[in-house]
PDB file of C-alpha atoms in Angstrom:
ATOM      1  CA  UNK A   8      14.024  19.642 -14.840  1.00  0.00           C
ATOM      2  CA  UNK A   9      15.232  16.802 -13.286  1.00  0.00           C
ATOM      3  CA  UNK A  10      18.001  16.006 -10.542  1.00  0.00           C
ATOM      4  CA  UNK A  11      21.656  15.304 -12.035  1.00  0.00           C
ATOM      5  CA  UNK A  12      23.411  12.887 -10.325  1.00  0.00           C
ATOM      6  CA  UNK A  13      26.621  12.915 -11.928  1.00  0.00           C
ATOM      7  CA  UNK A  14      29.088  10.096 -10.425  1.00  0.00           C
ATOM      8  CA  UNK A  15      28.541   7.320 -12.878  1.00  0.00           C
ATOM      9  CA  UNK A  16      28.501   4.436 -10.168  1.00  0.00           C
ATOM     10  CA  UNK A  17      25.115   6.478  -8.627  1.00  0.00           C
ATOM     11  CA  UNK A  18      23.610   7.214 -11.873  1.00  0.00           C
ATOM     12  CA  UNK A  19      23.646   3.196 -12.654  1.00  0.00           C
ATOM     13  CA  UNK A  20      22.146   2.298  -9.533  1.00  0.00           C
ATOM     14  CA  UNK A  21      19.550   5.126  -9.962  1.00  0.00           C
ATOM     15  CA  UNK A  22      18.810   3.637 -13.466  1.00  0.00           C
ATOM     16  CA  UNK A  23      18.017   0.138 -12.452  1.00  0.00           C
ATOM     17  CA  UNK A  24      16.144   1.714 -10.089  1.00  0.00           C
ATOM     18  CA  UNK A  25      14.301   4.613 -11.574  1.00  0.00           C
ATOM     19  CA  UNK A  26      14.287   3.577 -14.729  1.00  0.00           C
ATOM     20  CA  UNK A  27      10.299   2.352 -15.273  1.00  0.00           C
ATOM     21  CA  UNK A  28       9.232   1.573 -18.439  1.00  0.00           C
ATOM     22  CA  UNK A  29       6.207   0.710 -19.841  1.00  0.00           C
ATOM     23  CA  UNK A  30       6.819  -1.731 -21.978  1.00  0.00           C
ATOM     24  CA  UNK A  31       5.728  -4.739 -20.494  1.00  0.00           C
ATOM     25  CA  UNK A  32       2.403  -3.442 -21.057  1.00  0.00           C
ATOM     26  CA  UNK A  33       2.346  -4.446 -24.823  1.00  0.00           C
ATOM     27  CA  UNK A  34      -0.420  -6.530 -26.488  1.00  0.00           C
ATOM     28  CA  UNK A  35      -1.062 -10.153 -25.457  1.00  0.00           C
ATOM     29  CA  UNK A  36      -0.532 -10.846 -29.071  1.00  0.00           C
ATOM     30  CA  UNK A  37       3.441  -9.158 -28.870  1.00  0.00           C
ATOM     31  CA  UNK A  38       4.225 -11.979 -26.452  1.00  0.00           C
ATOM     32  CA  UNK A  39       2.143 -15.242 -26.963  1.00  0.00           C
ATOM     33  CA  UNK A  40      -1.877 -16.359 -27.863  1.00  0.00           C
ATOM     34  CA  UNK A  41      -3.320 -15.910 -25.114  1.00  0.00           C
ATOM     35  CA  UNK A  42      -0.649 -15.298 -22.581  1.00  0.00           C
ATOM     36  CA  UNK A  43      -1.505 -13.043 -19.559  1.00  0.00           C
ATOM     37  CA  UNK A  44      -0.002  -9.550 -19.741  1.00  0.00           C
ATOM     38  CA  UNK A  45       2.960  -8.838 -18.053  1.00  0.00           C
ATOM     39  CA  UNK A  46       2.537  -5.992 -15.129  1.00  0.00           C
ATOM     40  CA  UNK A  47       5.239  -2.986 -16.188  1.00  0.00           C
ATOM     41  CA  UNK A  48       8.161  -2.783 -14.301  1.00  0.00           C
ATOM     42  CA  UNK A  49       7.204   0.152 -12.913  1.00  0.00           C
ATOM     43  CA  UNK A  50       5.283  -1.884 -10.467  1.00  0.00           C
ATOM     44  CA  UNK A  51       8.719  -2.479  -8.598  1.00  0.00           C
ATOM     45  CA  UNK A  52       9.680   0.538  -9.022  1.00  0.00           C
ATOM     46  CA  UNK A  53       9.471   4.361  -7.439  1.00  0.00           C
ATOM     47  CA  UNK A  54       9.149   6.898  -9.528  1.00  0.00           C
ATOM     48  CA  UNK A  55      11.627   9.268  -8.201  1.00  0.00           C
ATOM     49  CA  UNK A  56      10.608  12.290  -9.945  1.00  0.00           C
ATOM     50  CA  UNK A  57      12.021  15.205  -7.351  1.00  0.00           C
ATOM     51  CA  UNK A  58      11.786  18.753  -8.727  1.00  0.00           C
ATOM     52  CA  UNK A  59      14.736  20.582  -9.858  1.00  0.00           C
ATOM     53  CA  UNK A  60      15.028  23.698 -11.592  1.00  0.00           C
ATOM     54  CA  UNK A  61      18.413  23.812 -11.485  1.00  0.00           C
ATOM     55  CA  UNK A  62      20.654  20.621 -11.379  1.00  0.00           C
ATOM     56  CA  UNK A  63      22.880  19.685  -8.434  1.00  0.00           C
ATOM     57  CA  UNK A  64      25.509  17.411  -8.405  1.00  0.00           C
ATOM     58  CA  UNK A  65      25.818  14.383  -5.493  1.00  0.00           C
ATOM     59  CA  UNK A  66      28.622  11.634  -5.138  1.00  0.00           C
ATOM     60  CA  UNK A  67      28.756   8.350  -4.109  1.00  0.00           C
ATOM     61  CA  UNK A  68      29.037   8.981  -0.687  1.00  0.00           C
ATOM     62  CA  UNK A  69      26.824  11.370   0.257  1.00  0.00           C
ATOM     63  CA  UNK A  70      24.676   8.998  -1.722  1.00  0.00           C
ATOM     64  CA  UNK A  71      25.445   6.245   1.171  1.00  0.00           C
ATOM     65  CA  UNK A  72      25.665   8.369   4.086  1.00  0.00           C
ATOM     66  CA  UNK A  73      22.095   9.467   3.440  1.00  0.00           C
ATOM     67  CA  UNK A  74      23.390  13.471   4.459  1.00  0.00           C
ATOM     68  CA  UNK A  75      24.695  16.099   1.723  1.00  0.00           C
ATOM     69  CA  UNK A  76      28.533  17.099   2.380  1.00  0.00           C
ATOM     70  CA  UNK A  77      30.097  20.712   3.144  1.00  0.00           C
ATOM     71  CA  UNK A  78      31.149  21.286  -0.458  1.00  0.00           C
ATOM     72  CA  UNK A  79      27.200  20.818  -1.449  1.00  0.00           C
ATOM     73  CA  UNK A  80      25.808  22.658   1.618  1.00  0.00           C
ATOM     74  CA  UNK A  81      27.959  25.600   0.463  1.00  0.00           C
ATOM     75  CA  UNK A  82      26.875  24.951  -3.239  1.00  0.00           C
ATOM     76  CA  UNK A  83      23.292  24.930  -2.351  1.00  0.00           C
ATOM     77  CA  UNK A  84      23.419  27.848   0.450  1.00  0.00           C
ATOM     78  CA  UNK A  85      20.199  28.728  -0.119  1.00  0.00           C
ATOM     79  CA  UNK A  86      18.623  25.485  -1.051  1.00  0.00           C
ATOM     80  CA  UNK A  87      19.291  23.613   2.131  1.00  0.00           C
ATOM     81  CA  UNK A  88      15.814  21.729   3.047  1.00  0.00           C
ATOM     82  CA  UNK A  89      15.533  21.063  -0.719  1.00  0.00           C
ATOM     83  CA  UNK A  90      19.042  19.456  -1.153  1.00  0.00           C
ATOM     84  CA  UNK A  91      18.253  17.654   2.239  1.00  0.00           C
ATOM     85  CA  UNK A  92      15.489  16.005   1.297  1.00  0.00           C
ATOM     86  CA  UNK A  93      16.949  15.239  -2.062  1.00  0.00           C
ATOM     87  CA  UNK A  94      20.208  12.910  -0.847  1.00  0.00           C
ATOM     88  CA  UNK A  95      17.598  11.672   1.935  1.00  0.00           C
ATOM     89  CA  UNK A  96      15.021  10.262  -0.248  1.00  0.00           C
ATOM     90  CA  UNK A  97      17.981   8.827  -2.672  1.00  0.00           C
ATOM     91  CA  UNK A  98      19.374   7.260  -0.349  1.00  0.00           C
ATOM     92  CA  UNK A  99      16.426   5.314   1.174  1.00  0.00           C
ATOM     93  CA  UNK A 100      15.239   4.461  -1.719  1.00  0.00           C
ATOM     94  CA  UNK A 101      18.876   2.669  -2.846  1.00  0.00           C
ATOM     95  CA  UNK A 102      19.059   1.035   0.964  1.00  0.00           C
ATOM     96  CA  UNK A 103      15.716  -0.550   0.713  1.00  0.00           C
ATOM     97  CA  UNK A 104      16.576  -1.916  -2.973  1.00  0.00           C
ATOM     98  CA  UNK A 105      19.227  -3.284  -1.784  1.00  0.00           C
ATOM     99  CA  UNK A 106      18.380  -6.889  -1.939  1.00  0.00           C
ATOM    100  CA  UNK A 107      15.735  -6.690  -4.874  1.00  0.00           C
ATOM    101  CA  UNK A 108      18.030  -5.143  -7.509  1.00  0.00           C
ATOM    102  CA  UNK A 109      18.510  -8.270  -9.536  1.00  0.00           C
ATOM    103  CA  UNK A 110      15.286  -9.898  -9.620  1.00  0.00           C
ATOM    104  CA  UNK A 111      13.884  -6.370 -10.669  1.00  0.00           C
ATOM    105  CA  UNK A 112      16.100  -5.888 -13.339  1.00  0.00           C
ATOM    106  CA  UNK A 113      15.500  -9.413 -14.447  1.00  0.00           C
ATOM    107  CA  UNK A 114      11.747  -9.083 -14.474  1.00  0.00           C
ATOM    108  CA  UNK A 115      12.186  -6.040 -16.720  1.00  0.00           C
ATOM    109  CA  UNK A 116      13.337  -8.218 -19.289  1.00  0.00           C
ATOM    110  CA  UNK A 117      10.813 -10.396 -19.790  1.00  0.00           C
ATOM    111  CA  UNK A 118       8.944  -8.691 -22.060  1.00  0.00           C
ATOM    112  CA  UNK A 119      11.757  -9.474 -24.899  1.00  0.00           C
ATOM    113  CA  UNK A 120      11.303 -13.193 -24.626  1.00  0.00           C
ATOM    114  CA  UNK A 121       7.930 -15.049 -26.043  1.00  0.00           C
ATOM    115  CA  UNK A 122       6.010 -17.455 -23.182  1.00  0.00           C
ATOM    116  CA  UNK A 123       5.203 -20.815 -24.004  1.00  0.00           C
ATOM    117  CA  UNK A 124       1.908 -22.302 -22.451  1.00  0.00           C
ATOM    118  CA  UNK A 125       2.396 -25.384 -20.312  1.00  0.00           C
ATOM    119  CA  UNK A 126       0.492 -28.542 -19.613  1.00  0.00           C
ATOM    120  CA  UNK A 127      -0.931 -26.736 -16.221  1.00  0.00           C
ATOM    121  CA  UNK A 128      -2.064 -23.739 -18.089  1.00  0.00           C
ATOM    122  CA  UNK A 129       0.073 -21.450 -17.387  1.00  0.00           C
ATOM    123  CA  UNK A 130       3.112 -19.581 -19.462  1.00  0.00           C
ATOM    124  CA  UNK A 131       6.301 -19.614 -18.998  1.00  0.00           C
ATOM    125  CA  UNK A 132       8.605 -17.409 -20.344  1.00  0.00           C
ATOM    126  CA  UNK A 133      12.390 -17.845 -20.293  1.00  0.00           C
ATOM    127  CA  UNK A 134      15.519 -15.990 -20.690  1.00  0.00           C
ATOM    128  CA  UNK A 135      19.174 -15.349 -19.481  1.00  0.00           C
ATOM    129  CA  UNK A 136      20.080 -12.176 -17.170  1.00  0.00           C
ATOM    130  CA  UNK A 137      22.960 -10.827 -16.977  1.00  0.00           C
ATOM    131  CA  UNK A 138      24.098  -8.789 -13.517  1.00  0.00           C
ATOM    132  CA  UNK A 139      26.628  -6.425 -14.908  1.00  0.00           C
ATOM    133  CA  UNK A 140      27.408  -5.888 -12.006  1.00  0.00           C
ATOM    134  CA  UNK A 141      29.375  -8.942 -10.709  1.00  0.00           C
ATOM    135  CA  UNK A 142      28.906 -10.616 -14.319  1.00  0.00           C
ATOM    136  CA  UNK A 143      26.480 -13.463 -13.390  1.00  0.00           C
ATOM    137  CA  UNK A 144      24.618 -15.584 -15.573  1.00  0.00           C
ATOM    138  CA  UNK A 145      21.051 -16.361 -14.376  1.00  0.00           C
ATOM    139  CA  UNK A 146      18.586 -18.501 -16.450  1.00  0.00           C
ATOM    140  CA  UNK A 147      15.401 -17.020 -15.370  1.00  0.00           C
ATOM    141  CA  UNK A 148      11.841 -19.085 -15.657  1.00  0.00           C
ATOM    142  CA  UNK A 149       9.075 -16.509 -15.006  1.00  0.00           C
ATOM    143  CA  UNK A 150       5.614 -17.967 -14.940  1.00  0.00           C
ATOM    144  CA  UNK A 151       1.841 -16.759 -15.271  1.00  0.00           C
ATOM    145  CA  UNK A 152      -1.141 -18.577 -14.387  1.00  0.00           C
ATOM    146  CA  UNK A 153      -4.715 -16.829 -14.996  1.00  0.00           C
ATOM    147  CA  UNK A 154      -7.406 -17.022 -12.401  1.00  0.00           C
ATOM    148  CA  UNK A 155     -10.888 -15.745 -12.382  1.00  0.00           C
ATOM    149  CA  UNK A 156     -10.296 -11.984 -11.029  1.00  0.00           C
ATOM    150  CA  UNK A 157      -6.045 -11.790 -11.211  1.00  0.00           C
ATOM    151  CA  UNK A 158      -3.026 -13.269 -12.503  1.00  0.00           C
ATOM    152  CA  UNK A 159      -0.566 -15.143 -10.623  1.00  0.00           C
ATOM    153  CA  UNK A 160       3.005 -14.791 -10.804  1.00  0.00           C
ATOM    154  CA  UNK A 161       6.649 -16.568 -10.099  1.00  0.00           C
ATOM    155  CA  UNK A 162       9.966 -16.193 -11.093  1.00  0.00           C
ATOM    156  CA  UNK A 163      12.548 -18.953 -10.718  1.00  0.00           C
ATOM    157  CA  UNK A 164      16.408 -18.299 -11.158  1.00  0.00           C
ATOM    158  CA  UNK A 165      19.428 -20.999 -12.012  1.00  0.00           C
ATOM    159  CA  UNK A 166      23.031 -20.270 -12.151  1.00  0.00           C
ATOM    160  CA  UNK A 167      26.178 -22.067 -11.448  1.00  0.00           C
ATOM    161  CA  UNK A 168      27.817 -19.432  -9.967  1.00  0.00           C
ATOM    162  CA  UNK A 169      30.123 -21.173  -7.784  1.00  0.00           C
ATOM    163  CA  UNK A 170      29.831 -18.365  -5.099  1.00  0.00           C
ATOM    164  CA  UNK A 171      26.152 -18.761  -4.580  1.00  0.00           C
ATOM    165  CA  UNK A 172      24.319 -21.689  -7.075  1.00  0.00           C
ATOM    166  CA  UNK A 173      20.873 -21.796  -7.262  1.00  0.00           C
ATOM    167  CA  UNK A 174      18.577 -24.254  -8.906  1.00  0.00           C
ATOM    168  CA  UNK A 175      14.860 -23.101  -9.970  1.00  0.00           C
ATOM    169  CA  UNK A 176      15.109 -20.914  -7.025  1.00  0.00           C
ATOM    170  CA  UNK A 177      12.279 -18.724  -6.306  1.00  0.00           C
ATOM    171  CA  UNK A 178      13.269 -14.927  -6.619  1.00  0.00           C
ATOM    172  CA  UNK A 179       9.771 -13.261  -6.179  1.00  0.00           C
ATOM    173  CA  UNK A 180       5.755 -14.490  -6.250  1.00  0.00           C
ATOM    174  CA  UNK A 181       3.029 -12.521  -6.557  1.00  0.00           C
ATOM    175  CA  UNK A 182      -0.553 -11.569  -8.219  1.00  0.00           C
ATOM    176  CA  UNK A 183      -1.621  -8.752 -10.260  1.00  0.00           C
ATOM    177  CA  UNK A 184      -5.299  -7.660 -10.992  1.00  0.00           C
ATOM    178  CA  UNK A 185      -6.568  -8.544 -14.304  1.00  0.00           C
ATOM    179  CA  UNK A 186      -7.464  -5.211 -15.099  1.00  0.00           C
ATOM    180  CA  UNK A 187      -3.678  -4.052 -13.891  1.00  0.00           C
ATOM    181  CA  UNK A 188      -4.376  -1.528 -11.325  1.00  0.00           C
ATOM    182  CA  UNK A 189      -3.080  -3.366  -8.499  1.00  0.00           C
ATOM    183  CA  UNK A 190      -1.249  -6.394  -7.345  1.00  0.00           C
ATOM    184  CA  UNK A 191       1.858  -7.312  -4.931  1.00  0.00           C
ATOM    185  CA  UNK A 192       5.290  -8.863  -5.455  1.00  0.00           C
ATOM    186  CA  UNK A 193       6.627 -10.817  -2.240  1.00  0.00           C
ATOM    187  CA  UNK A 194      11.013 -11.240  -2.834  1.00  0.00           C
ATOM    188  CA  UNK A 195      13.166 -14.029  -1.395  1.00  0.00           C
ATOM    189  CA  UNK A 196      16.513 -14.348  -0.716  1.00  0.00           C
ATOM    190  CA  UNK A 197      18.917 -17.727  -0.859  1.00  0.00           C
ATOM    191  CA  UNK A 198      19.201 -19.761   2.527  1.00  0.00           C
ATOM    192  CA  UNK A 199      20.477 -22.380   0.140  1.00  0.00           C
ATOM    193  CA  UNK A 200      20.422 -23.566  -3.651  1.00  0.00           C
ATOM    194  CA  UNK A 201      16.744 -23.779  -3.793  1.00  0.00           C
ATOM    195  CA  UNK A 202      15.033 -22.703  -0.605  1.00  0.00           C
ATOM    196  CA  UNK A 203      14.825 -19.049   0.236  1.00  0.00           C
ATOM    197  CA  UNK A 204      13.609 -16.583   2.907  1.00  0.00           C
ATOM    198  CA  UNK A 205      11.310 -13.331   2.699  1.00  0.00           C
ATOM    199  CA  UNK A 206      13.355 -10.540   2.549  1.00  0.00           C
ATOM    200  CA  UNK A 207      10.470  -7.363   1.100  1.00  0.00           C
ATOM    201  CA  UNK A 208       7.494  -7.446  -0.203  1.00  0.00           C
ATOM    202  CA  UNK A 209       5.542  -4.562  -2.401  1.00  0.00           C
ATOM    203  CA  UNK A 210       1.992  -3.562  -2.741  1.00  0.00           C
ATOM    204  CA  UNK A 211       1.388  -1.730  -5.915  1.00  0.00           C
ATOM    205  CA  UNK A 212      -1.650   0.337  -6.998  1.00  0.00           C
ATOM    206  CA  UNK A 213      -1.421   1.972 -10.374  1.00  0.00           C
ATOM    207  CA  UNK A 214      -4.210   4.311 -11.519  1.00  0.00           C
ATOM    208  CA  UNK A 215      -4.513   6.874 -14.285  1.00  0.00           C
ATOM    209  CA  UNK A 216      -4.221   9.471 -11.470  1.00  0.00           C
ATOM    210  CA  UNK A 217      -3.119   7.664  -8.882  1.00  0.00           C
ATOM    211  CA  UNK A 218       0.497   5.384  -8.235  1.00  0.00           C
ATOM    212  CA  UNK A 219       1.095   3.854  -4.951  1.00  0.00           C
ATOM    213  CA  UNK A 220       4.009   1.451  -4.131  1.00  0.00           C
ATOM    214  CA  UNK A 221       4.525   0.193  -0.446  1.00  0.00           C
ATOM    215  CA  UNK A 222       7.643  -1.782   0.396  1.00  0.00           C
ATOM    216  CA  UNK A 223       7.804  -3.895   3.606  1.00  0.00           C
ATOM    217  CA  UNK A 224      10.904  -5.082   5.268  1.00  0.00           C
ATOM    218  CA  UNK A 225       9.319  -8.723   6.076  1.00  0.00           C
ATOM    219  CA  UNK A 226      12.443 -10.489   6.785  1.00  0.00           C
ATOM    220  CA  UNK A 227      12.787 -12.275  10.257  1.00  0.00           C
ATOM    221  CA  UNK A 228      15.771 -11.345  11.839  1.00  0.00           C
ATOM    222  CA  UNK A 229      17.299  -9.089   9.239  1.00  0.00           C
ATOM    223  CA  UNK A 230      18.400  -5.349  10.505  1.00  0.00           C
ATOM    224  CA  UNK A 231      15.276  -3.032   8.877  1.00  0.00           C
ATOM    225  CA  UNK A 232      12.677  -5.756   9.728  1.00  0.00           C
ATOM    226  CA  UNK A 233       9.229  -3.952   9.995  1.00  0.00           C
ATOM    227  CA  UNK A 234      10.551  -0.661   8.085  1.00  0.00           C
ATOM    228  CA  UNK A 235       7.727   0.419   5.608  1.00  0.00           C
ATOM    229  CA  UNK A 236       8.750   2.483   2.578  1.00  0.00           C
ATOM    230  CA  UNK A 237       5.768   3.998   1.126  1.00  0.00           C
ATOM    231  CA  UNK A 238       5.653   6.143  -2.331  1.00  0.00           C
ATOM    232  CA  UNK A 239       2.445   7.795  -2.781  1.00  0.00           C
ATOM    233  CA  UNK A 240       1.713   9.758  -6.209  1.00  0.00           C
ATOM    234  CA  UNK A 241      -1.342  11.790  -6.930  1.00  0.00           C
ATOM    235  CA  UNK A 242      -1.638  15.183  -9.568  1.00  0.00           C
ATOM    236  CA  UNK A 243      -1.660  17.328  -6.671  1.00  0.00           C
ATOM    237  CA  UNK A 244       0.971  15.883  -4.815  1.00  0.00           C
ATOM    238  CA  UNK A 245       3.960  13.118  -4.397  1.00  0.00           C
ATOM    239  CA  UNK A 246       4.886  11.661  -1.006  1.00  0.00           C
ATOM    240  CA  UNK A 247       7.860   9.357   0.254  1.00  0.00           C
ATOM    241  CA  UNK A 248       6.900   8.402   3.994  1.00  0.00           C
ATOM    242  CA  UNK A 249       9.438   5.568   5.538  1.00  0.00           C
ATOM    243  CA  UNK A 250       9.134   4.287   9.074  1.00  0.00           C
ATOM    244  CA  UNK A 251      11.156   2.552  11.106  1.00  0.00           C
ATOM    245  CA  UNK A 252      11.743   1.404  14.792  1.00  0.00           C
ATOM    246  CA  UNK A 253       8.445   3.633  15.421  1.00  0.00           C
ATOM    247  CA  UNK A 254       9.741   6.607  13.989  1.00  0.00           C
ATOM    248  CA  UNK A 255       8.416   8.117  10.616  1.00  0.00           C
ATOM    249  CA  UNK A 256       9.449  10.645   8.310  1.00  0.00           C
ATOM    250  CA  UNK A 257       7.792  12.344   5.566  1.00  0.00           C
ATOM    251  CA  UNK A 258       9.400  13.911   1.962  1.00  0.00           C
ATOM    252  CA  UNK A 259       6.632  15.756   0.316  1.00  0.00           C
ATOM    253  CA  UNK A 260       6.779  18.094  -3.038  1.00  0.00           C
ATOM    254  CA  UNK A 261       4.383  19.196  -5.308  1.00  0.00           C
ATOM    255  CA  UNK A 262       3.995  19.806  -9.541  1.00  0.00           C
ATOM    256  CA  UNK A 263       5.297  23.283  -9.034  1.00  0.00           C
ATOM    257  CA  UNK A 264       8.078  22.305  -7.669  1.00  0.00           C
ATOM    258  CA  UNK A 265       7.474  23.289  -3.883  1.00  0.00           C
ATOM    259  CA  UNK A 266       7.966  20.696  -1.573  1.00  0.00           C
ATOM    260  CA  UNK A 267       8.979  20.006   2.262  1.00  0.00           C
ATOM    261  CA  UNK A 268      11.042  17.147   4.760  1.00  0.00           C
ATOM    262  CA  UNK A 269      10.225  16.176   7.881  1.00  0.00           C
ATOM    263  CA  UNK A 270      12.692  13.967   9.463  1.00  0.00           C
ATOM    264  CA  UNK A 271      13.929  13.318  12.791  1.00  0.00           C
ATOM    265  CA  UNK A 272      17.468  14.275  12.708  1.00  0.00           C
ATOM    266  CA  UNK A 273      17.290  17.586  10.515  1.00  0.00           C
ATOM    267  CA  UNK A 274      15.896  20.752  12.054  1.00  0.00           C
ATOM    268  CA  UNK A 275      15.494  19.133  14.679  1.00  0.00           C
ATOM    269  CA  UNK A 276      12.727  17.264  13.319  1.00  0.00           C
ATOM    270  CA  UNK A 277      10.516  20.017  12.100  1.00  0.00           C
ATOM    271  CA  UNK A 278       8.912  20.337   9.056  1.00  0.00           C
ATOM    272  CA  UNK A 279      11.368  22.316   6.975  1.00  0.00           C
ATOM    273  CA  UNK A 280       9.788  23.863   3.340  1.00  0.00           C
ATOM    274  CA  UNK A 281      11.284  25.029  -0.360  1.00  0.00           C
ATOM    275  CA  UNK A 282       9.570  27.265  -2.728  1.00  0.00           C
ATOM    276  CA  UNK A 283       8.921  27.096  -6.353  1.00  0.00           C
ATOM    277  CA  UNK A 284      12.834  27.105  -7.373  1.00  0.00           C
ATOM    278  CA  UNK A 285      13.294  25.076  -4.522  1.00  0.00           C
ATOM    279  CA  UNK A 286      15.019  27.453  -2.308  1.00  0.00           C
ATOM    280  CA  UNK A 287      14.786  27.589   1.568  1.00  0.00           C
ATOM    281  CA  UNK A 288      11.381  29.179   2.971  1.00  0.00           C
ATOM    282  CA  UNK A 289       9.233  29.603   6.319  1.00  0.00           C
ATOM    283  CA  UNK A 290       6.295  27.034   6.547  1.00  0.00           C
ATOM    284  CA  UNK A 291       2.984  27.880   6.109  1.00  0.00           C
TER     285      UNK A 291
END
């Protein structure tokens, strides 16, 4: 059983992020002759899947503090490392998508529209996002060009939104592997209507045992510059690691549900472990 988040305003932003799907991993022949295929979503995406045999319920801002509150430390009495390392990972996981929500929800869509091929040999498929969010309309123009050994990718975003407009500016670039195990996805953000700076980029490895997604703060001068956010996901195990300013800490949990957090500013930084039904227990 899964964690319940249960304030709708978390349980959106959990969706766009969470949500992976699979989809864009359809036949060429679904989309266009010919066309490359799409990487799934999921390649943007962690796959937050933290044990739970019994639900517990988190609000918006424990969600954004990153630290459970007194009425769910008294709730969970006797799942304290577990409910620790539950808000914890949440939370860094939402503060690190911070600036890549949109284009990731965009790119999620693409599999509903049909690419045309263009004179350079490459497709282009093209569409209108909403943000439900602040109700902006972005034409999107996502493009695929086939090389020898992997696929190369850009998407390109125009709105009129008096508040920011953009003009076939470039949201993300990347490549993918032609065989789809691996690839990267570098993000920009606006300086202007069609120039843009780095903000994060992702390495992504997907295997049938195996899912790894790094995120990089590569921005140059923005606040979490250098933090890495790394999602590792085998059968045996899952691991979130994220370090920043030299500092790392580690969320770790297994398929039984077992699991254990290591982070600087809770017990006082020592590793800290939850059994089977995720209650508190001494470390092997």
């Amino acid at each position: 059983m899964h964690s319940k988040l249960t304030n709708p305003l978390v349980a959106l932003a959990l969706l766009v992020l969470f949500g992976c799907s699979d989809d864009a991993t359809k036949p060429a022949e679904d989309r266009g002759a010919r066309a490359p295929a799409l990487p799934s979503a999921s390649t943007m995406l962690f796959d937050l899947d933290f044990p739970a045999e019994e639900q517990a319920t988190l609000s918006t801002e424990e969600i954004r503090s990153g630290k459970p509150g007194a009425a769910t430390l008294a709730a969970e009495a006797d799942r304290q490392n577990w409910i620790n390392a539950l808000v914890r990972a949440t939370y860094v996981v939402l503060v690190t998508y911070d600036h890549l929500e949109e284009p990731v929800a965009a790119f999620a869509l693409a599999i509903h529209s049909v690419p045309q091929l263009q004179d350079d040999g490459s497709y282009l498929w093209t569409y209108i996002f909403v943000d439900h969010k602040t109700d902006v309309e972005y034409q999107i123009f996502l493009y695929g060009l086939e090389g020898n050994a992997s696929v190369s990718w850009r998407m390109e975003v125009s709105t009129n939104n008096p508040a920011q407009p953009l003009d076939h500016f470039v949201w993300f670039a990347g490549e993918s592997a032609k065989d789809e195990h691996s690839g990267y996805w570098q993000f920009y953000m606006p300086v202007d209507q069609t120039i843009g700076t780095e903000t994060a980029r992702i390495d992504w490895l997907k295997q049938p045992d195996e899912r790894r997604l790094t995120i990089t703060a590569n921005g140059s001068g923005l606040p979490n510059e250098g933090d890495v956010l790394d999602f590792h996901h085998t059968r045996a195990q899952s691991t979130i690691e994220y370090s920043s300013a030299g500092v790392t800490s580690n969320i770790s949990w297994y398929p039984d549900g077992s699991g254990s957090i290591t982070v600087p500013d809770y017990n006082d930084g020592g590793k800290a472990c939850w059994d089977t039904h995720q209650r508190d227990v001494a470390c092997e």
